[in-house]
Short mmCIF file of C-alpha atoms in Angstrom, two decimals:
data_model
loop_
_atom_site.label_atom_id
_atom_site.label_comp_id
_atom_site.label_asym_id
_atom_site.label_seq_id
_atom_site.Cartn_x
_atom_site.Cartn_y
_atom_site.Cartn_z
CA UNK A 573 14.60 43.97 -27.26
CA UNK A 574 12.51 46.51 -29.23
CA UNK A 575 14.39 48.42 -31.88
CA UNK A 576 11.35 50.95 -32.25
CA UNK A 577 12.26 54.64 -32.25
CA UNK A 578 11.08 56.61 -29.22
CA UNK A 579 7.46 57.81 -29.42
CA UNK A 580 6.85 61.52 -30.19
CA UNK A 581 4.96 62.56 -27.00
CA UNK A 582 5.88 65.72 -25.27
CA UNK A 583 7.75 65.36 -21.99
CA UNK A 584 4.75 65.94 -19.77
CA UNK A 585 2.43 63.54 -21.66
CA UNK A 586 5.11 60.94 -21.57
CA UNK A 587 5.70 61.28 -17.89
CA UNK A 588 2.02 60.76 -17.16
CA UNK A 589 1.84 57.77 -19.60
CA UNK A 590 4.89 56.17 -17.89
CA UNK A 591 3.44 56.57 -14.49
CA UNK A 592 0.09 55.06 -15.52
CA UNK A 593 1.95 52.32 -17.29
CA UNK A 594 3.87 51.42 -14.31
CA UNK A 595 0.65 51.08 -12.35
CA UNK A 596 -0.76 48.75 -15.05
CA UNK A 597 2.37 46.62 -15.28
CA UNK A 598 2.55 46.17 -11.49
CA UNK A 599 -0.54 43.93 -11.82
CA UNK A 600 1.25 41.41 -14.04
CA UNK A 601 4.15 39.03 -13.23
CA UNK A 602 5.10 39.03 -16.86
CA UNK A 603 5.22 42.64 -18.24
CA UNK A 604 4.22 41.83 -21.71
CA UNK A 605 0.83 40.43 -20.35
CA UNK A 606 -0.13 44.04 -19.82
CA UNK A 607 -0.16 44.83 -23.45
CA UNK A 608 -4.01 45.08 -23.96
CA UNK A 609 -4.55 47.58 -21.06
CA UNK A 610 -1.60 49.55 -22.25
CA UNK A 611 -3.23 49.89 -25.63
CA UNK A 612 -6.34 51.13 -24.01
CA UNK A 613 -4.17 53.53 -22.08
CA UNK A 614 -2.54 55.06 -25.23
CA UNK A 615 -5.98 55.13 -26.84
CA UNK A 616 -7.25 57.29 -23.86
CA UNK A 617 -4.59 59.86 -24.59
CA UNK A 618 -4.68 59.90 -28.43
CA UNK A 619 -8.24 58.92 -29.07
CA UNK A 620 -7.02 55.92 -31.09
CA UNK A 621 -4.07 53.53 -31.06
CA UNK A 622 -1.57 55.90 -32.81
CA UNK A 623 1.95 55.23 -34.11
CA UNK A 624 3.25 56.94 -31.10
CA UNK A 625 1.14 54.79 -28.87
CA UNK A 626 2.44 51.61 -30.52
CA UNK A 627 6.04 52.83 -30.17
CA UNK A 628 5.47 53.66 -26.53
CA UNK A 629 4.14 50.07 -25.71
CA UNK A 630 6.86 48.41 -27.83
CA UNK A 631 9.72 50.21 -26.05
CA UNK A 632 8.13 49.66 -22.66
CA UNK A 633 7.59 45.94 -23.11
CA UNK A 634 10.64 45.00 -25.18
CA UNK A 635 8.54 44.13 -28.25
CA UNK A 636 8.71 45.20 -31.83
CA UNK A 637 6.32 47.73 -33.34
CA UNK A 638 5.05 44.94 -35.62
CA UNK A 639 4.22 42.66 -32.62
CA UNK A 640 2.31 45.48 -30.95
CA UNK A 641 0.47 46.37 -34.25
CA UNK A 642 -0.56 42.65 -34.68
CA UNK A 643 -2.39 42.80 -31.40
CA UNK A 644 -3.92 46.31 -31.98
CA UNK A 645 -5.26 45.24 -35.35
CA UNK A 646 -6.82 41.99 -33.97
CA UNK A 647 -9.39 43.42 -31.59
CA UNK A 648 -12.15 45.79 -32.78
CA UNK A 649 -12.13 47.93 -29.57
CA UNK A 650 -8.65 49.32 -30.61
CA UNK A 651 -9.00 51.99 -33.25
CA UNK A 652 -6.22 52.58 -35.80
CA UNK A 653 -7.67 55.91 -36.98
CA UNK A 654 -8.96 58.82 -34.94
CA UNK A 655 -12.32 57.83 -33.29
CA UNK A 656 -15.36 59.93 -32.66
CA UNK A 657 -16.15 61.29 -29.13
CA UNK A 658 -18.86 58.70 -29.05
CA UNK A 659 -18.91 55.33 -30.48
CA UNK A 660 -22.49 54.47 -31.41
CA UNK A 661 -22.77 50.77 -31.91
CA UNK A 662 -25.89 49.16 -33.30
CA UNK A 663 -26.45 45.45 -32.67
CA UNK A 664 -27.29 43.73 -35.90
CA UNK A 665 -26.92 40.14 -34.59
CA UNK A 666 -29.85 37.71 -34.98
CA UNK A 667 -32.34 38.84 -32.49
CA UNK A 668 -31.64 42.63 -32.62
CA UNK A 669 -31.70 42.32 -36.47
CA UNK A 670 -35.10 40.57 -36.44
CA UNK A 671 -36.39 43.29 -33.94
CA UNK A 672 -35.15 46.13 -36.25
CA UNK A 673 -31.39 46.39 -35.74
CA UNK A 674 -30.74 46.54 -39.39
CA UNK A 675 -33.26 49.25 -40.04
CA UNK A 676 -31.72 51.38 -37.16
CA UNK A 677 -28.22 50.99 -38.62
CA UNK A 678 -29.51 51.95 -42.10
CA UNK A 679 -31.41 54.95 -40.71
CA UNK A 680 -28.45 56.15 -38.73
CA UNK A 681 -26.00 55.55 -41.63
CA UNK A 682 -28.17 57.65 -43.89
CA UNK A 683 -28.85 60.42 -41.31
CA UNK A 684 -25.16 60.78 -40.37
CA UNK A 685 -23.77 60.07 -43.87
CA UNK A 686 -21.17 57.62 -42.61
CA UNK A 687 -20.85 53.83 -42.76
CA UNK A 688 -19.60 51.31 -40.48
CA UNK A 689 -16.45 52.37 -38.54
CA UNK A 690 -16.60 55.95 -40.09
CA UNK A 691 -16.79 59.13 -38.20
CA UNK A 692 -18.92 62.14 -38.75
CA UNK A 693 -17.06 65.21 -40.06
CA UNK A 694 -17.38 67.05 -36.69
CA UNK A 695 -15.71 64.22 -34.94
CA UNK A 696 -18.69 63.48 -32.67
CA UNK A 697 -19.82 59.98 -33.65
CA UNK A 698 -18.22 56.93 -35.02
CA UNK A 699 -20.95 54.49 -36.19
CA UNK A 700 -20.38 50.77 -35.78
CA UNK A 701 -22.19 47.47 -36.53
CA UNK A 702 -21.85 45.42 -33.32
CA UNK A 703 -22.12 41.57 -33.32
CA UNK A 704 -23.82 41.29 -30.01
CA UNK A 705 -24.44 43.54 -27.08
CA UNK A 706 -25.38 40.65 -24.81
CA UNK A 707 -28.79 42.26 -24.29
CA UNK A 708 -31.12 40.22 -26.24
CA UNK A 709 -33.94 40.73 -23.62
CA UNK A 710 -34.00 44.44 -24.68
CA UNK A 711 -33.67 44.08 -28.38
CA UNK A 712 -33.01 46.08 -30.51
CA UNK A 713 -30.11 47.68 -28.57
CA UNK A 714 -27.84 50.54 -29.31
CA UNK A 715 -24.74 51.25 -27.23
CA UNK A 716 -22.90 54.66 -26.81
CA UNK A 717 -19.39 53.99 -25.53
CA UNK A 718 -20.73 50.71 -24.26
CA UNK A 719 -23.65 52.11 -22.28
CA UNK A 720 -26.99 50.62 -22.99
CA UNK A 721 -29.87 52.22 -24.92
CA UNK A 722 -32.58 49.55 -24.92
CA UNK A 723 -35.58 48.94 -27.05
CA UNK A 724 -34.59 51.43 -29.74
CA UNK A 725 -36.31 52.44 -32.99
CA UNK A 726 -34.89 54.17 -35.92
CA UNK A 727 -36.44 57.41 -34.88
CA UNK A 728 -35.20 57.14 -31.25
CA UNK A 729 -31.68 56.33 -32.35
CA UNK A 730 -31.58 59.30 -34.71
CA UNK A 731 -32.80 61.47 -31.98
CA UNK A 732 -29.97 60.09 -29.66
CA UNK A 733 -27.40 60.88 -32.20
CA UNK A 734 -28.59 64.37 -32.71
CA UNK A 735 -28.35 65.06 -28.97
CA UNK A 736 -24.92 63.63 -28.85
CA UNK A 737 -23.74 65.93 -31.71
CA UNK A 738 -25.35 68.87 -29.96
CA UNK A 739 -23.46 68.22 -26.88
CA UNK A 740 -26.52 67.56 -24.83
CA UNK A 741 -26.31 65.08 -21.79
CA UNK A 742 -27.90 61.69 -22.48
CA UNK A 743 -28.85 59.04 -19.84
CA UNK A 744 -28.48 55.35 -20.66
CA UNK A 745 -31.42 52.98 -20.11
CA UNK A 746 -29.37 51.05 -17.52
CA UNK A 747 -26.03 51.44 -15.73
CA UNK A 748 -24.24 54.66 -15.32
CA UNK A 749 -26.22 57.89 -15.08
CA UNK A 750 -24.56 59.49 -18.06
CA UNK A 751 -22.29 58.67 -20.97
CA UNK A 752 -18.62 59.33 -20.94
CA UNK A 753 -16.33 60.15 -23.86
CA UNK A 754 -14.44 57.48 -25.89
CA UNK A 755 -11.19 58.56 -24.30
CA UNK A 756 -12.63 58.42 -20.80
CA UNK A 757 -14.11 54.91 -21.52
CA UNK A 758 -10.67 53.75 -22.90
CA UNK A 759 -9.03 54.81 -19.61
CA UNK A 760 -11.66 52.62 -17.69
CA UNK A 761 -10.80 49.70 -19.95
CA UNK A 762 -7.11 50.35 -19.11
CA UNK A 763 -7.90 49.57 -15.48
CA UNK A 764 -8.55 53.02 -13.88
CA UNK A 765 -12.13 53.01 -12.50
CA UNK A 766 -14.09 56.15 -12.90
CA UNK A 767 -16.34 55.40 -9.76
CA UNK A 768 -19.55 54.80 -11.84
CA UNK A 769 -19.59 51.02 -11.87
CA UNK A 770 -22.45 50.77 -9.28
CA UNK A 771 -24.63 53.41 -10.73
CA UNK A 772 -28.11 52.75 -11.87
CA UNK A 773 -29.83 49.41 -12.55
CA UNK A 774 -27.85 46.52 -14.03
CA UNK A 775 -30.56 43.90 -14.63
CA UNK A 776 -34.04 45.20 -15.35
CA UNK A 777 -37.39 43.57 -15.57
CA UNK A 778 -36.95 41.44 -18.68
CA UNK A 779 -33.57 40.12 -17.39
CA UNK A 780 -35.18 39.07 -14.13
CA UNK A 781 -38.61 37.78 -15.33
CA UNK A 782 -37.43 34.18 -15.15
CA UNK A 783 -36.24 34.54 -11.67
CA UNK A 784 -39.45 36.40 -10.56
CA UNK A 785 -41.60 33.49 -12.10
CA UNK A 786 -39.58 30.86 -10.32
CA UNK A 787 -39.97 32.37 -7.01
CA UNK A 788 -43.77 33.05 -7.47
CA UNK A 789 -44.26 29.29 -8.28
CA UNK A 790 -41.65 27.78 -5.93
CA UNK A 791 -39.67 26.33 -8.79
CA UNK A 792 -36.17 25.25 -7.99
CA UNK A 793 -33.42 23.51 -10.02
CA UNK A 794 -33.35 19.70 -9.79
CA UNK A 795 -31.09 18.30 -7.18
CA UNK A 796 -27.70 16.87 -8.49
CA UNK A 797 -27.48 13.04 -8.91
CA UNK A 798 -26.14 11.40 -5.77
CA UNK A 799 -25.04 8.20 -7.27
CA UNK A 800 -21.53 7.18 -5.86
CA UNK A 801 -18.85 7.67 -8.29
CA UNK A 802 -16.69 4.71 -9.33
CA UNK A 803 -12.99 5.07 -8.07
CA UNK A 804 -10.61 5.65 -10.87
CA UNK A 805 -8.17 2.88 -11.55
CA UNK A 806 -4.53 3.67 -11.77
CA UNK A 807 -3.27 3.83 -15.30
CA UNK A 808 -0.95 0.96 -14.85
CA UNK A 809 -3.75 -1.19 -13.58
CA UNK A 810 -5.96 -0.28 -16.44
CA UNK A 811 -3.22 -1.16 -18.89
CA UNK A 812 -2.58 -4.50 -17.23
CA UNK A 813 -6.33 -5.28 -17.20
CA UNK A 814 -6.56 -4.36 -20.87
CA UNK A 815 -3.59 -6.65 -21.61
CA UNK A 816 -5.20 -9.41 -19.55
CA UNK A 817 -8.33 -9.28 -21.65
CA UNK A 818 -6.50 -10.67 -24.72
CA UNK A 819 -4.62 -7.50 -25.95
CA UNK A 820 -1.00 -8.75 -26.62
CA UNK A 821 1.99 -6.89 -24.96
CA UNK A 822 4.78 -5.44 -26.86
CA UNK A 823 6.65 -7.86 -28.84
CA UNK A 824 4.06 -10.61 -28.40
CA UNK A 825 2.40 -12.20 -31.43
CA UNK A 826 -0.28 -9.93 -32.69
CA UNK A 827 1.19 -6.80 -31.26
CA UNK A 828 2.00 -3.82 -33.33
CA UNK A 829 5.60 -4.97 -33.48
CA UNK A 830 4.53 -8.12 -35.12
CA UNK A 831 1.99 -6.91 -37.64
CA UNK A 832 2.71 -6.91 -41.41
CA UNK A 833 3.95 -3.67 -42.85
CA UNK A 834 1.26 -1.53 -44.43
CA UNK A 835 3.19 1.31 -45.96
CA UNK A 836 6.56 2.73 -47.01
CA UNK A 837 7.32 3.99 -43.47
CA UNK A 838 6.65 0.43 -41.98
CA UNK A 839 8.83 -1.08 -44.61
CA UNK A 840 11.71 1.30 -43.89
CA UNK A 841 11.28 0.70 -40.15
CA UNK A 842 11.53 -3.08 -40.68
CA UNK A 843 14.64 -2.71 -42.81
CA UNK A 844 16.35 -0.64 -40.08
CA UNK A 845 15.35 -3.15 -37.30
CA UNK A 846 16.76 -5.98 -39.68
CA UNK A 847 20.05 -4.08 -39.91
CA UNK A 848 20.48 -3.59 -36.25
CA UNK A 849 19.71 -7.27 -35.75
CA UNK A 850 22.45 -8.29 -38.30
CA UNK A 851 24.97 -5.87 -36.51
CA UNK A 852 24.44 -7.78 -33.17
#
């Protein structure tokens, strides 16, 4: 059982957390399997995975604070220090980098005066380098709390950041009609839908270009091979067949039991077998 001290949440916050945690853990036959959504849950309350959040998860699941911390520090979506209202992630993986992702990150970093995983003094934006946003057909891509802003340039990304800091509403290129806060996004990741999953367009023109061309030209995938599969032999029959093809059985001349020792372990094994034989 956990020996962690109780978290320092006030009574009302703790009651709300416990009610939400009960809903999360009801999905899992093994309670500790719910640790990941629980971490998102406490992050939705504190704006990061705080010490109190770690202690809450530990006591609820019968884990140590160290065990919970080990998970929280492994995944980059869990923040161990206060995060901004908006996480602005710039993809700098191969294709986005080639298309200008590095230039976008450098421009944002200079404009906001923060580096990777750092937050602006007003608490509005945490800037991140992102390995891949899985949107190469729209490169270079910027995400704000995991909503897509496609085909960005350094200038458009700076304008986006300024609007976020000014509190103006911004609309993603695809998906939801607006951008939620980091805490709201964390609650969704904890498993509490906000009703916006089906808003907007998911796959746009570039994503569907191949499908459109295939339909226009009548292209289809090749049919699978129809050659009959050979029945699998039982393992015993396969072993017997192998032995019948010249492989010696156990104890027969030429088997591993009859080969010459090749190392200290073999020599020690032989001596032990000789002692057993003498004892008989």
